[in-house]
């Protein structure tokens, strides 16, 4: 995220304190600790190793490119090329959108799964850039990995959703949501109106996460995430993240938005935001929550989720 993103603490943090941390009125944060509920959507059970493998690749890219993946730096373009190569091989229709900011060229990557009604789009996205100080693995290699692995799960299942699934990776988020703003502002009004929902995944891999944050911008969309976490016996906290991540670019255009975030990150915007700053179980939940939302909101029929054994860790 482009702002102070120590969004969630441990489950022991009270709602009032969390509201204060978020700059919200007391009572603006609600916690759900309801017992597990039955999941009604047959989405895939994606091994955590898959999204962890993508995160490791982002770490490797940063290490080979000056220690970061920031806007205008070679590590960012290498990250984009990695994601695009995976999507192209899986059969997605991809496009790279370039923009200029602070004297450097930035890039957005958009991928459409060529099935479903193109007039009804369910959009999952994450920012791909980090800050110059470090590798940016939690912020936001984690969200980028979860979204990428969800897209690849769609392809492996040869899913045929009722609605069109679209995935995006944004540039220069850390400098003010620049990439996602550019995308939305340059999208014709008729195309914006086709987007039914935008779901944001920013900092979703923090170690020791016990309570998950669910954006409260849309009660309908947030309920989908809450349903997934309840099915796993995991508590959630609803919070209003305001205009501090890429969902805000879509919300400003009248598009329904939501998203998730993991726990507090002591390595926020620091050199230690590396592969050791995230954990496999947390990444597994983030990825499967994204997949659950994609399957449910896009209307992927039951039977379009392969057995978990069919999912091999990404290369």
Tab-separated table of N, CA and C in Angstrom, residues 123-283:
chain	number	residue	atom	x	y	z
A	123	UNK	N	-13.378	-8.449	-11.221
A	123	UNK	CA	-11.999	-8.000	-11.375
A	123	UNK	C	-11.243	-8.205	-10.058
A	124	UNK	N	-10.142	-8.940	-10.094
A	124	UNK	CA	-9.265	-9.102	-8.943
A	124	UNK	C	-7.942	-8.417	-9.249
A	125	UNK	N	-7.420	-7.650	-8.288
A	125	UNK	CA	-6.190	-6.921	-8.573
A	125	UNK	C	-5.297	-6.729	-7.362
A	126	UNK	N	-4.042	-6.382	-7.659
A	126	UNK	CA	-3.036	-6.142	-6.625
A	126	UNK	C	-1.960	-5.242	-7.205
A	127	UNK	N	-1.331	-4.444	-6.363
A	127	UNK	CA	-0.225	-3.656	-6.896
A	127	UNK	C	1.043	-4.491	-6.904
A	128	UNK	N	1.809	-4.344	-7.970
A	128	UNK	CA	2.995	-5.161	-8.205
A	128	UNK	C	4.276	-4.473	-7.745
A	129	UNK	N	4.233	-3.180	-7.576
A	129	UNK	CA	5.447	-2.459	-7.192
A	129	UNK	C	5.693	-2.517	-5.693
A	130	UNK	N	6.959	-2.288	-5.328
A	130	UNK	CA	7.327	-2.117	-3.933
A	130	UNK	C	8.003	-0.768	-3.767
A	131	UNK	N	8.621	-0.572	-2.622
A	131	UNK	CA	9.369	0.658	-2.374
A	131	UNK	C	10.855	0.390	-2.608
A	132	UNK	N	11.666	1.443	-2.810
A	132	UNK	CA	13.092	1.226	-3.053
A	132	UNK	C	13.849	0.610	-1.883
A	133	UNK	N	13.281	0.681	-0.677
A	133	UNK	CA	14.017	0.249	0.512
A	133	UNK	C	14.212	-1.253	0.613
A	134	UNK	N	13.362	-2.036	-0.044
A	134	UNK	CA	13.467	-3.481	0.128
A	134	UNK	C	12.743	-4.257	-0.950
A	135	UNK	N	12.725	-5.596	-0.828
A	135	UNK	CA	12.151	-6.456	-1.858
A	135	UNK	C	10.635	-6.352	-2.012
A	136	UNK	N	9.949	-5.854	-0.977
A	136	UNK	CA	8.502	-5.702	-1.072
A	136	UNK	C	7.760	-7.021	-1.218
A	137	UNK	N	8.129	-8.009	-0.401
A	137	UNK	CA	7.493	-9.321	-0.549
A	137	UNK	C	6.093	-9.343	0.059
A	138	UNK	N	5.928	-8.832	1.269
A	138	UNK	CA	4.555	-8.722	1.775
A	138	UNK	C	3.830	-7.579	1.081
A	139	UNK	N	4.544	-6.479	0.866
A	139	UNK	CA	3.949	-5.277	0.276
A	139	UNK	C	4.572	-4.978	-1.082
A	140	UNK	N	4.160	-5.563	-2.257
A	140	UNK	CA	2.982	-6.385	-2.248
A	140	UNK	C	3.177	-7.618	-3.130
A	141	UNK	N	4.335	-8.262	-2.935
A	141	UNK	CA	4.500	-9.536	-3.593
A	141	UNK	C	3.462	-10.542	-3.137
A	142	UNK	N	2.976	-10.384	-1.908
A	142	UNK	CA	1.980	-11.325	-1.378
A	142	UNK	C	0.667	-11.235	-2.148
A	143	UNK	N	0.131	-10.019	-2.282
A	143	UNK	CA	-1.115	-9.863	-3.026
A	143	UNK	C	-0.962	-10.222	-4.482
A	144	UNK	N	0.170	-9.822	-5.076
A	144	UNK	CA	0.417	-10.154	-6.483
A	144	UNK	C	0.482	-11.657	-6.683
A	145	UNK	N	1.070	-12.376	-5.729
A	145	UNK	CA	1.176	-13.831	-5.821
A	145	UNK	C	-0.182	-14.498	-5.666
A	146	UNK	N	-0.982	-14.019	-4.719
A	146	UNK	CA	-2.301	-14.605	-4.499
A	146	UNK	C	-3.194	-14.424	-5.724
A	147	UNK	N	-3.150	-13.241	-6.320
A	147	UNK	CA	-3.969	-12.980	-7.506
A	147	UNK	C	-3.478	-13.813	-8.689
A	148	UNK	N	-2.157	-13.898	-8.855
A	148	UNK	CA	-1.609	-14.702	-9.951
A	148	UNK	C	-2.002	-16.164	-9.797
A	149	UNK	N	-1.872	-16.704	-8.611
A	149	UNK	CA	-2.185	-18.122	-8.429
A	149	UNK	C	-3.677	-18.391	-8.591
A	150	UNK	N	-4.511	-17.443	-8.210
A	150	UNK	CA	-5.954	-17.590	-8.449
A	150	UNK	C	-6.245	-17.642	-9.943
A	151	UNK	N	-5.594	-16.763	-10.692
A	151	UNK	CA	-5.780	-16.770	-12.146
A	151	UNK	C	-5.333	-18.102	-12.743
A	152	UNK	N	-4.198	-18.606	-12.291
A	152	UNK	CA	-3.705	-19.864	-12.830
A	152	UNK	C	-4.609	-21.031	-12.443
A	153	UNK	N	-5.242	-20.943	-11.274
A	153	UNK	CA	-6.204	-21.976	-10.878
A	153	UNK	C	-7.415	-21.974	-11.804
A	154	UNK	N	-7.847	-20.799	-12.214
A	154	UNK	CA	-8.942	-20.688	-13.187
A	154	UNK	C	-8.573	-21.399	-14.481
A	155	UNK	N	-7.351	-21.175	-14.929
A	155	UNK	CA	-6.898	-21.800	-16.170
A	155	UNK	C	-6.767	-23.313	-16.022
A	156	UNK	N	-6.201	-23.775	-14.902
A	156	UNK	CA	-6.041	-25.212	-14.709
A	156	UNK	C	-7.375	-25.928	-14.689
A	157	UNK	N	-8.387	-25.255	-14.137
A	157	UNK	CA	-9.720	-25.839	-14.075
A	157	UNK	C	-10.469	-25.714	-15.401
A	158	UNK	N	-9.867	-24.996	-16.357
A	158	UNK	CA	-10.556	-24.682	-17.605
A	158	UNK	C	-11.960	-24.164	-17.303
A	159	UNK	N	-12.005	-23.225	-16.365
A	159	UNK	CA	-13.283	-22.742	-15.846
A	159	UNK	C	-14.087	-22.011	-16.907
A	160	UNK	N	-15.384	-22.178	-16.811
A	160	UNK	CA	-16.317	-21.496	-17.717
A	160	UNK	C	-17.307	-20.686	-16.890
A	161	UNK	N	-16.854	-19.542	-16.391
A	161	UNK	CA	-17.718	-18.726	-15.535
A	161	UNK	C	-18.857	-18.079	-16.307
A	162	UNK	N	-19.887	-17.727	-15.578
A	162	UNK	CA	-20.992	-16.985	-16.175
A	162	UNK	C	-20.541	-15.582	-16.540
A	163	UNK	N	-19.741	-14.970	-15.655
A	163	UNK	CA	-19.223	-13.626	-15.883
A	163	UNK	C	-17.762	-13.695	-16.308
A	164	UNK	N	-17.272	-12.608	-16.854
A	164	UNK	CA	-15.874	-12.536	-17.277
A	164	UNK	C	-14.975	-12.267	-16.063
A	165	UNK	N	-13.902	-13.035	-15.946
A	165	UNK	CA	-12.913	-12.795	-14.897
A	165	UNK	C	-11.745	-12.013	-15.469
A	166	UNK	N	-11.380	-10.943	-14.773
A	166	UNK	CA	-10.259	-10.102	-15.180
A	166	UNK	C	-9.322	-9.926	-13.978
A	167	UNK	N	-8.045	-9.893	-14.267
A	167	UNK	CA	-7.034	-9.766	-13.230
A	167	UNK	C	-6.094	-8.618	-13.579
A	168	UNK	N	-5.654	-7.873	-12.564
A	168	UNK	CA	-4.786	-6.729	-12.824
A	168	UNK	C	-3.650	-6.620	-11.829
A	169	UNK	N	-2.507	-6.152	-12.316
A	169	UNK	CA	-1.340	-5.876	-11.483
A	169	UNK	C	-0.917	-4.439	-11.763
A	170	UNK	N	-0.893	-3.617	-10.716
A	170	UNK	CA	-0.773	-2.171	-10.882
A	170	UNK	C	0.629	-1.668	-10.593
A	171	UNK	N	1.050	-0.683	-11.371
A	171	UNK	CA	2.327	-0.032	-11.155
A	171	UNK	C	2.181	1.234	-10.327
A	172	UNK	N	3.259	1.625	-9.674
A	172	UNK	CA	3.375	2.899	-8.946
A	172	UNK	C	2.258	3.136	-7.935
A	173	UNK	N	1.768	2.089	-7.314
A	173	UNK	CA	0.790	2.275	-6.240
A	173	UNK	C	1.414	3.025	-5.075
A	174	UNK	N	2.675	2.689	-4.803
A	174	UNK	CA	3.345	3.285	-3.651
A	174	UNK	C	3.538	4.792	-3.788
A	175	UNK	N	3.374	5.309	-4.976
A	175	UNK	CA	3.553	6.743	-5.220
A	175	UNK	C	2.220	7.490	-5.311
A	176	UNK	N	1.132	6.783	-5.017
A	176	UNK	CA	-0.166	7.447	-5.032
A	176	UNK	C	-1.208	6.799	-5.916
A	177	UNK	N	-1.211	5.472	-5.984
A	177	UNK	CA	-2.194	4.718	-6.786
A	177	UNK	C	-2.118	5.103	-8.261
A	178	UNK	N	-0.942	5.425	-8.737
A	178	UNK	CA	-0.797	6.024	-10.063
A	178	UNK	C	-1.266	5.078	-11.171
A	179	UNK	N	-0.839	3.826	-11.124
A	179	UNK	CA	-1.191	2.889	-12.190
A	179	UNK	C	-2.674	2.595	-12.262
A	180	UNK	N	-3.290	2.293	-11.136
A	180	UNK	CA	-4.723	1.963	-11.157
A	180	UNK	C	-5.564	3.180	-11.516
A	181	UNK	N	-5.155	4.363	-11.063
A	181	UNK	CA	-5.875	5.579	-11.455
A	181	UNK	C	-5.800	5.771	-12.972
A	182	UNK	N	-4.610	5.534	-13.522
A	182	UNK	CA	-4.440	5.697	-14.961
A	182	UNK	C	-5.329	4.725	-15.723
A	183	UNK	N	-5.383	3.496	-15.254
A	183	UNK	CA	-6.218	2.491	-15.920
A	183	UNK	C	-7.684	2.900	-15.898
A	184	UNK	N	-8.190	3.242	-14.731
A	184	UNK	CA	-9.615	3.570	-14.611
A	184	UNK	C	-9.959	4.835	-15.385
A	185	UNK	N	-9.103	5.846	-15.293
A	185	UNK	CA	-9.392	7.111	-15.963
A	185	UNK	C	-9.355	6.986	-17.482
A	186	UNK	N	-8.593	6.027	-17.985
A	186	UNK	CA	-8.497	5.836	-19.425
A	186	UNK	C	-9.413	4.741	-19.946
A	187	UNK	N	-10.250	4.217	-19.082
A	187	UNK	CA	-11.225	3.218	-19.486
A	187	UNK	C	-12.506	3.932	-19.899
A	188	UNK	N	-12.998	3.707	-21.115
A	188	UNK	CA	-14.236	4.369	-21.529
A	188	UNK	C	-15.375	4.095	-20.549
A	189	UNK	N	-16.267	5.042	-20.426
A	189	UNK	CA	-17.366	4.905	-19.475
A	189	UNK	C	-18.152	3.625	-19.695
A	190	UNK	N	-18.336	3.253	-20.945
A	190	UNK	CA	-19.084	2.031	-21.248
A	190	UNK	C	-18.372	0.798	-20.724
A	191	UNK	N	-17.035	0.823	-20.735
A	191	UNK	CA	-16.265	-0.305	-20.221
A	191	UNK	C	-16.254	-0.319	-18.690
A	192	UNK	N	-16.185	0.856	-18.087
A	192	UNK	CA	-16.241	0.917	-16.618
A	192	UNK	C	-17.551	0.352	-16.106
A	193	UNK	N	-18.620	0.620	-16.828
A	193	UNK	CA	-19.938	0.170	-16.375
A	193	UNK	C	-20.090	-1.346	-16.420
A	194	UNK	N	-19.206	-2.018	-17.125
A	194	UNK	CA	-19.270	-3.488	-17.216
A	194	UNK	C	-18.635	-4.175	-16.010
A	195	UNK	N	-17.871	-3.439	-15.215
A	195	UNK	CA	-17.185	-4.037	-14.068
A	195	UNK	C	-18.160	-4.122	-12.897
A	196	UNK	N	-18.575	-5.340	-12.570
A	196	UNK	CA	-19.520	-5.553	-11.473
A	196	UNK	C	-18.867	-5.410	-10.107
A	197	UNK	N	-17.594	-5.812	-10.014
A	197	UNK	CA	-16.918	-5.819	-8.719
A	197	UNK	C	-15.411	-5.759	-8.929
A	198	UNK	N	-14.732	-5.036	-8.031
A	198	UNK	CA	-13.265	-5.041	-7.998
A	198	UNK	C	-12.844	-5.471	-6.595
A	199	UNK	N	-11.967	-6.472	-6.536
A	199	UNK	CA	-11.472	-7.007	-5.267
A	199	UNK	C	-9.975	-6.760	-5.169
A	200	UNK	N	-9.532	-6.193	-4.037
A	200	UNK	CA	-8.146	-5.764	-3.878
A	200	UNK	C	-7.405	-6.639	-2.869
A	201	UNK	N	-6.140	-6.958	-3.193
A	201	UNK	CA	-5.326	-7.821	-2.340
A	201	UNK	C	-3.982	-7.129	-2.106
A	202	UNK	N	-3.861	-6.525	-0.939
A	202	UNK	CA	-2.690	-5.709	-0.623
A	202	UNK	C	-2.195	-6.091	0.768
A	203	UNK	N	-0.969	-6.601	0.845
A	203	UNK	CA	-0.376	-7.054	2.104
A	203	UNK	C	-1.203	-8.172	2.729
A	204	UNK	N	-1.148	-9.342	2.106
A	204	UNK	CA	-1.987	-10.455	2.555
A	204	UNK	C	-1.171	-11.641	3.061
A	205	UNK	N	0.123	-11.433	3.348
A	205	UNK	CA	0.955	-12.561	3.749
A	205	UNK	C	1.626	-12.448	5.100
A	206	UNK	N	1.271	-11.444	5.907
A	206	UNK	CA	1.993	-11.175	7.151
A	206	UNK	C	1.993	-12.362	8.102
A	207	UNK	N	3.174	-12.676	8.628
A	207	UNK	CA	3.302	-13.786	9.573
A	207	UNK	C	2.479	-13.519	10.832
A	208	UNK	N	2.098	-14.600	11.478
A	208	UNK	CA	1.386	-14.537	12.762
A	208	UNK	C	0.014	-13.879	12.651
A	209	UNK	N	-0.544	-13.855	11.452
A	209	UNK	CA	-1.893	-13.320	11.286
A	209	UNK	C	-2.896	-14.240	11.973
A	210	UNK	N	-3.686	-13.679	12.849
A	210	UNK	CA	-4.744	-14.445	13.503
A	210	UNK	C	-6.130	-13.917	13.156
A	211	UNK	N	-6.207	-12.670	12.763
A	211	UNK	CA	-7.481	-12.048	12.410
A	211	UNK	C	-7.328	-11.374	11.058
A	212	UNK	N	-8.257	-11.617	10.153
A	212	UNK	CA	-8.178	-11.082	8.789
A	212	UNK	C	-9.013	-9.825	8.652
A	213	UNK	N	-8.483	-8.858	7.943
A	213	UNK	CA	-9.208	-7.630	7.656
A	213	UNK	C	-9.996	-7.764	6.369
A	214	UNK	N	-11.246	-7.342	6.395
A	214	UNK	CA	-12.118	-7.374	5.225
A	214	UNK	C	-12.641	-5.960	4.978
A	215	UNK	N	-12.384	-5.436	3.787
A	215	UNK	CA	-12.846	-4.084	3.452
A	215	UNK	C	-14.371	-4.016	3.566
A	216	UNK	N	-14.866	-2.956	4.145
A	216	UNK	CA	-16.307	-2.804	4.369
A	216	UNK	C	-16.994	-1.925	3.327
A	217	UNK	N	-16.306	-1.590	2.233
A	217	UNK	CA	-16.896	-0.690	1.239
A	217	UNK	C	-18.197	-1.227	0.678
A	218	UNK	N	-18.308	-2.535	0.516
A	218	UNK	CA	-19.525	-3.168	0.009
A	218	UNK	C	-19.885	-4.319	0.930
A	219	UNK	N	-21.052	-4.248	1.545
A	219	UNK	CA	-21.468	-5.322	2.447
A	219	UNK	C	-21.672	-6.629	1.683
A	220	UNK	N	-22.127	-6.526	0.439
A	220	UNK	CA	-22.346	-7.726	-0.366
A	220	UNK	C	-21.036	-8.444	-0.655
A	221	UNK	N	-20.016	-7.688	-1.067
A	221	UNK	CA	-18.738	-8.297	-1.398
A	221	UNK	C	-17.978	-8.733	-0.149
A	222	UNK	N	-18.018	-7.925	0.909
A	222	UNK	CA	-17.303	-8.302	2.123
A	222	UNK	C	-17.872	-9.580	2.722
A	223	UNK	N	-19.177	-9.799	2.532
A	223	UNK	CA	-19.800	-11.014	3.057
A	223	UNK	C	-19.223	-12.271	2.417
A	224	UNK	N	-18.793	-12.154	1.175
A	224	UNK	CA	-18.195	-13.308	0.488
A	224	UNK	C	-16.891	-13.706	1.167
A	225	UNK	N	-16.042	-12.731	1.467
A	225	UNK	CA	-14.786	-13.030	2.157
A	225	UNK	C	-15.042	-13.545	3.567
A	226	UNK	N	-15.962	-12.908	4.273
A	226	UNK	CA	-16.270	-13.338	5.631
A	226	UNK	C	-16.760	-14.778	5.641
A	227	UNK	N	-17.541	-15.146	4.645
A	227	UNK	CA	-18.038	-16.512	4.530
A	227	UNK	C	-16.884	-17.502	4.394
A	228	UNK	N	-15.896	-17.147	3.573
A	228	UNK	CA	-14.745	-18.039	3.423
A	228	UNK	C	-14.004	-18.205	4.748
A	229	UNK	N	-13.665	-17.092	5.397
A	229	UNK	CA	-12.880	-17.179	6.628
A	229	UNK	C	-13.654	-17.882	7.743
A	230	UNK	N	-14.935	-17.663	7.816
A	230	UNK	CA	-15.756	-18.367	8.812
A	230	UNK	C	-15.699	-19.867	8.583
A	231	UNK	N	-15.678	-20.282	7.316
A	231	UNK	CA	-15.641	-21.708	7.007
A	231	UNK	C	-14.343	-22.351	7.484
A	232	UNK	N	-13.316	-21.533	7.696
A	232	UNK	CA	-12.025	-22.019	8.182
A	232	UNK	C	-11.832	-21.755	9.673
A	233	UNK	N	-12.865	-21.222	10.303
A	233	UNK	CA	-12.771	-20.931	11.726
A	233	UNK	C	-11.866	-19.761	12.049
A	234	UNK	N	-11.702	-18.836	11.099
A	234	UNK	CA	-10.802	-17.694	11.274
A	234	UNK	C	-11.605	-16.421	11.512
A	235	UNK	N	-11.274	-15.659	12.553
A	235	UNK	CA	-11.994	-14.412	12.811
A	235	UNK	C	-11.632	-13.334	11.799
A	236	UNK	N	-12.542	-12.420	11.583
A	236	UNK	CA	-12.323	-11.295	10.680
A	236	UNK	C	-12.657	-9.988	11.378
A	237	UNK	N	-12.073	-8.909	10.847
A	237	UNK	CA	-12.424	-7.566	11.296
A	237	UNK	C	-12.772	-6.762	10.061
A	238	UNK	N	-13.934	-6.144	10.072
A	238	UNK	CA	-14.281	-5.241	8.991
A	238	UNK	C	-13.625	-3.900	9.212
A	239	UNK	N	-13.065	-3.325	8.151
A	239	UNK	CA	-12.458	-2.013	8.302
A	239	UNK	C	-12.581	-1.201	7.021
A	240	UNK	N	-12.548	0.085	7.201
A	240	UNK	CA	-12.625	1.029	6.090
A	240	UNK	C	-11.221	1.529	5.819
A	241	UNK	N	-10.617	1.042	4.751
A	241	UNK	CA	-9.236	1.391	4.431
A	241	UNK	C	-9.136	2.734	3.709
A	242	UNK	N	-10.298	3.325	3.430
A	242	UNK	CA	-10.308	4.639	2.795
A	242	UNK	C	-9.735	4.603	1.390
A	243	UNK	N	-8.946	5.625	1.065
A	243	UNK	CA	-8.390	5.747	-0.293
A	243	UNK	C	-6.926	5.355	-0.318
A	244	UNK	N	-6.544	4.361	0.482
A	244	UNK	CA	-5.141	4.055	0.665
A	244	UNK	C	-4.647	2.835	-0.107
A	245	UNK	N	-5.440	2.321	-1.025
A	245	UNK	CA	-4.952	1.277	-1.922
A	245	UNK	C	-5.774	1.326	-3.211
A	246	UNK	N	-5.448	0.434	-4.140
A	246	UNK	CA	-5.949	0.576	-5.506
A	246	UNK	C	-7.453	0.421	-5.668
A	247	UNK	N	-8.132	-0.184	-4.724
A	247	UNK	CA	-9.587	-0.269	-4.815
A	247	UNK	C	-10.220	1.112	-4.918
A	248	UNK	N	-9.532	2.128	-4.316
A	248	UNK	CA	-10.087	3.482	-4.322
A	248	UNK	C	-10.225	4.043	-5.729
A	249	UNK	N	-9.331	3.647	-6.627
A	249	UNK	CA	-9.418	4.121	-8.015
A	249	UNK	C	-10.695	3.639	-8.667
A	250	UNK	N	-11.115	2.434	-8.317
A	250	UNK	CA	-12.343	1.871	-8.882
A	250	UNK	C	-13.573	2.415	-8.165
A	251	UNK	N	-13.478	2.543	-6.862
A	251	UNK	CA	-14.617	3.068	-6.108
A	251	UNK	C	-14.973	4.472	-6.549
A	252	UNK	N	-13.950	5.273	-6.871
A	252	UNK	CA	-14.215	6.645	-7.300
A	252	UNK	C	-14.978	6.694	-8.619
A	253	UNK	N	-14.944	5.596	-9.361
A	253	UNK	CA	-15.682	5.518	-10.624
A	253	UNK	C	-17.038	4.845	-10.450
A	254	UNK	N	-17.447	4.645	-9.207
A	254	UNK	CA	-18.764	4.077	-8.929
A	254	UNK	C	-18.819	2.570	-8.989
A	255	UNK	N	-17.677	1.908	-8.921
A	255	UNK	CA	-17.612	0.452	-8.990
A	255	UNK	C	-17.606	-0.121	-7.577
A	256	UNK	N	-18.348	-1.187	-7.371
A	256	UNK	CA	-18.433	-1.860	-6.080
A	256	UNK	C	-17.083	-2.519	-5.769
A	257	UNK	N	-16.556	-2.301	-4.555
A	257	UNK	CA	-15.222	-2.806	-4.227
A	257	UNK	C	-15.205	-3.479	-2.861
A	258	UNK	N	-14.214	-4.359	-2.699
A	258	UNK	CA	-13.875	-4.920	-1.399
A	258	UNK	C	-12.452	-5.468	-1.501
A	259	UNK	N	-12.023	-6.177	-0.474
A	259	UNK	CA	-10.678	-6.730	-0.459
A	259	UNK	C	-10.356	-7.285	0.902
A	260	UNK	N	-9.139	-7.816	1.044
A	260	UNK	CA	-8.705	-8.367	2.316
A	260	UNK	C	-7.276	-7.908	2.625
A	261	UNK	N	-6.916	-7.990	3.905
A	261	UNK	CA	-5.552	-7.704	4.344
A	261	UNK	C	-5.238	-8.600	5.523
A	262	UNK	N	-3.961	-8.942	5.674
A	262	UNK	CA	-3.538	-9.789	6.777
A	262	UNK	C	-3.147	-8.925	7.976
A	263	UNK	N	-2.340	-9.460	8.871
A	263	UNK	CA	-2.040	-8.780	10.125
A	263	UNK	C	-0.944	-7.732	10.041
A	264	UNK	N	-0.525	-7.274	11.203
A	264	UNK	CA	0.458	-6.208	11.320
A	264	UNK	C	1.799	-6.624	10.731
A	265	UNK	N	2.490	-5.673	10.077
A	265	UNK	CA	3.755	-5.961	9.420
A	265	UNK	C	4.868	-5.091	10.009
A	266	UNK	N	5.733	-5.659	10.855
A	266	UNK	CA	6.824	-4.867	11.444
A	266	UNK	C	7.884	-4.462	10.427
A	267	UNK	N	7.849	-5.048	9.226
A	267	UNK	CA	8.834	-4.721	8.193
A	267	UNK	C	8.247	-3.837	7.101
A	268	UNK	N	7.165	-3.157	7.409
A	268	UNK	CA	6.498	-2.295	6.438
A	268	UNK	C	7.461	-1.286	5.837
A	269	UNK	N	7.595	-1.310	4.513
A	269	UNK	CA	8.445	-0.393	3.755
A	269	UNK	C	9.902	-0.430	4.219
A	270	UNK	N	10.351	-1.601	4.636
A	270	UNK	CA	11.710	-1.739	5.143
A	270	UNK	C	12.468	-2.832	4.401
A	271	UNK	N	13.759	-2.852	4.602
A	271	UNK	CA	14.619	-3.842	3.951
A	271	UNK	C	14.230	-5.266	4.334
A	272	UNK	N	13.716	-5.440	5.537
A	272	UNK	CA	13.368	-6.782	6.011
A	272	UNK	C	12.054	-7.305	5.446
A	273	UNK	N	11.408	-6.543	4.562
A	273	UNK	CA	10.199	-7.072	3.907
A	273	UNK	C	10.639	-8.015	2.792
A	274	UNK	N	11.149	-9.165	3.219
A	274	UNK	CA	11.655	-10.152	2.285
A	274	UNK	C	10.856	-11.442	2.406
A	275	UNK	N	11.350	-12.511	1.823
A	275	UNK	CA	10.589	-13.760	1.792
A	275	UNK	C	10.340	-14.301	3.191
A	276	UNK	N	11.176	-13.935	4.160
A	276	UNK	CA	10.988	-14.387	5.536
A	276	UNK	C	9.950	-13.571	6.293
A	277	UNK	N	9.391	-12.571	5.628
A	277	UNK	CA	8.394	-11.702	6.252
A	277	UNK	C	6.969	-12.202	6.026
A	278	UNK	N	6.813	-13.275	5.264
A	278	UNK	CA	5.496	-13.866	5.033
A	278	UNK	C	5.532	-15.329	5.455
A	279	UNK	N	4.352	-15.924	5.596
A	279	UNK	CA	4.309	-17.336	5.976
A	279	UNK	C	3.394	-18.102	5.036
A	280	UNK	N	3.700	-19.372	4.894
A	280	UNK	CA	2.958	-20.232	3.982
A	280	UNK	C	1.484	-20.388	4.370
A	281	UNK	N	1.141	-20.640	5.639
A	281	UNK	CA	-0.283	-20.780	5.976
A	281	UNK	C	-1.094	-19.529	5.667
A	282	UNK	N	-0.512	-18.364	5.953
A	282	UNK	CA	-1.235	-17.119	5.686
A	282	UNK	C	-1.432	-16.929	4.185
A	283	UNK	N	-0.397	-17.190	3.401
A	283	UNK	CA	-0.529	-17.083	1.953
A	283	UNK	C	-1.547	-18.084	1.412
